[in-house]
mmCIF file of C-alpha atoms in Angstrom:
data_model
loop_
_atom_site.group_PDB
_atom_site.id
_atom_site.type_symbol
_atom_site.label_atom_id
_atom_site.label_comp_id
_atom_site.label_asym_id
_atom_site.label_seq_id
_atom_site.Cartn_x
_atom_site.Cartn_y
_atom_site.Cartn_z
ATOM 1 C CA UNK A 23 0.000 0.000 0.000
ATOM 2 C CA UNK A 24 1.478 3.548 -0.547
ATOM 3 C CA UNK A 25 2.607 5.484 2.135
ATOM 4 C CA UNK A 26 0.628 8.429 3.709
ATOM 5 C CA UNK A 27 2.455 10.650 2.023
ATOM 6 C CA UNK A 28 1.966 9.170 -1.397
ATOM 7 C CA UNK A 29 -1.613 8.487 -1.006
ATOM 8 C CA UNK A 30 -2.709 11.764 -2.856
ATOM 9 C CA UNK A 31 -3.595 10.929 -6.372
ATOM 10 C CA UNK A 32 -2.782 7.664 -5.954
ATOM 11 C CA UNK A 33 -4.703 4.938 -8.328
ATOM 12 C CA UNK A 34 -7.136 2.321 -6.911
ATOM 13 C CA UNK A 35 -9.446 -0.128 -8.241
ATOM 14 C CA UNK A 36 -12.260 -1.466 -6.071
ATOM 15 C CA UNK A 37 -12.577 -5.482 -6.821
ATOM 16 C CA UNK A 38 -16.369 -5.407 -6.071
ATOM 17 C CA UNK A 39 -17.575 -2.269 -8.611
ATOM 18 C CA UNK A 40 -21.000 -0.615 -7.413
ATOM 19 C CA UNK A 41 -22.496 1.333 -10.259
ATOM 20 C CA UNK A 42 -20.352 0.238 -12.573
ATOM 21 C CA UNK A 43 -17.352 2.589 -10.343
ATOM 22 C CA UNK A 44 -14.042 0.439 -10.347
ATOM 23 C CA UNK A 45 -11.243 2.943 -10.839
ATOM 24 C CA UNK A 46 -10.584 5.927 -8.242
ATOM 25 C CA UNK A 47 -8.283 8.327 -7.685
ATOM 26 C CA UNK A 48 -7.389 9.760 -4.230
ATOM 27 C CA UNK A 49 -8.456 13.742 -4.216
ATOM 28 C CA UNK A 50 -8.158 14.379 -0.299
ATOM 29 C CA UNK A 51 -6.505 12.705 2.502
ATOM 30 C CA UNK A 52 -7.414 13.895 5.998
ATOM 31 C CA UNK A 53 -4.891 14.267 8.837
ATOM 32 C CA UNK A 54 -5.269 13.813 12.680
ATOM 33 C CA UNK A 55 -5.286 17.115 14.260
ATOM 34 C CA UNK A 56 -3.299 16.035 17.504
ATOM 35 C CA UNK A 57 -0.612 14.555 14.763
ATOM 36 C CA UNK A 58 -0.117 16.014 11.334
ATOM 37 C CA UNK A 59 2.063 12.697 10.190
ATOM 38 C CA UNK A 60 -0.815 10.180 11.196
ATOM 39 C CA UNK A 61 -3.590 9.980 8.380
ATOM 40 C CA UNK A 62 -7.596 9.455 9.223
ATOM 41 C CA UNK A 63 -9.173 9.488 5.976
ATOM 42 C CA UNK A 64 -9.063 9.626 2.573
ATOM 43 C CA UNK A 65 -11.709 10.970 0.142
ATOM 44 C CA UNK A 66 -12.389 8.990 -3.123
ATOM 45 C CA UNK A 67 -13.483 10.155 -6.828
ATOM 46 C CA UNK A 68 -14.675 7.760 -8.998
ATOM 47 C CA UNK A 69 -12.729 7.856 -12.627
ATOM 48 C CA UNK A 70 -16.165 7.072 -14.392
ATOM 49 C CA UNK A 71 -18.842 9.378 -12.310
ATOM 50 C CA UNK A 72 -16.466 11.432 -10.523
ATOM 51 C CA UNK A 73 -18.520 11.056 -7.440
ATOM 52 C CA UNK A 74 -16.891 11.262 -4.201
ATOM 53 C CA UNK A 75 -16.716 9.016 -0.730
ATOM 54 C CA UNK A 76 -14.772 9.174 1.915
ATOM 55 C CA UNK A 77 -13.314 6.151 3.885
ATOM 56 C CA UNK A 78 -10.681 5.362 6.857
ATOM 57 C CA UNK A 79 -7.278 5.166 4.984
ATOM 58 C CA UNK A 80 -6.879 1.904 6.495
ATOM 59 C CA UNK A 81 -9.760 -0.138 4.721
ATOM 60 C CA UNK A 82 -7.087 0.207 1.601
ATOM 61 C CA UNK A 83 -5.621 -2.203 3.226
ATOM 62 C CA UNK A 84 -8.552 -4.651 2.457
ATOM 63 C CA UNK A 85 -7.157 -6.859 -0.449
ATOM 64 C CA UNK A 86 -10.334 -8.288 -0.854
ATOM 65 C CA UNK A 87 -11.741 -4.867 -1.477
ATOM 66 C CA UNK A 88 -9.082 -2.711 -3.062
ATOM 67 C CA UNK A 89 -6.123 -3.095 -5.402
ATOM 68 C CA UNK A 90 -3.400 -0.190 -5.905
ATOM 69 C CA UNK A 91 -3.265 0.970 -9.179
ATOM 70 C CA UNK A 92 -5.750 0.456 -12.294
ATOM 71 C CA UNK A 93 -6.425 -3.083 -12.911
#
């Protein structure tokens, strides 16, 4: 997975597409603001829709749910 400070604009595909979204691009990541290195959130835009979400950084870590880079 890339680091926190390579997670803007970073490339994901989603394994399980909803509305025919697969490919997203990283447009926001949210910091803690007790600790500016440790990252809460990102936000999401699909490639297709360009509709936004926002998730805990962490569930990119789900292999079952998320692939770096455009597959």
């Amino acid at each position: 997975m890339a680091g926190p400070k390579k997670l803007l604009n970073s490339k994901w595909t989603a394994l399980t597409p909803r509305e025919r979204e697969k490919h997203f691009l990283v447009v926001k990541v949210e910091y803690d603001a007790l600790d500016a290195q440790k990252v809460t959130s990102v936000t999401l835009e699909a490639v297709l829709t360009r509709r936004h979400f926002t998730l805990a950084w962490r569930e990119l870590n789900d292999a079952a749910r998320w692939r770096p880079g455009w597959a």
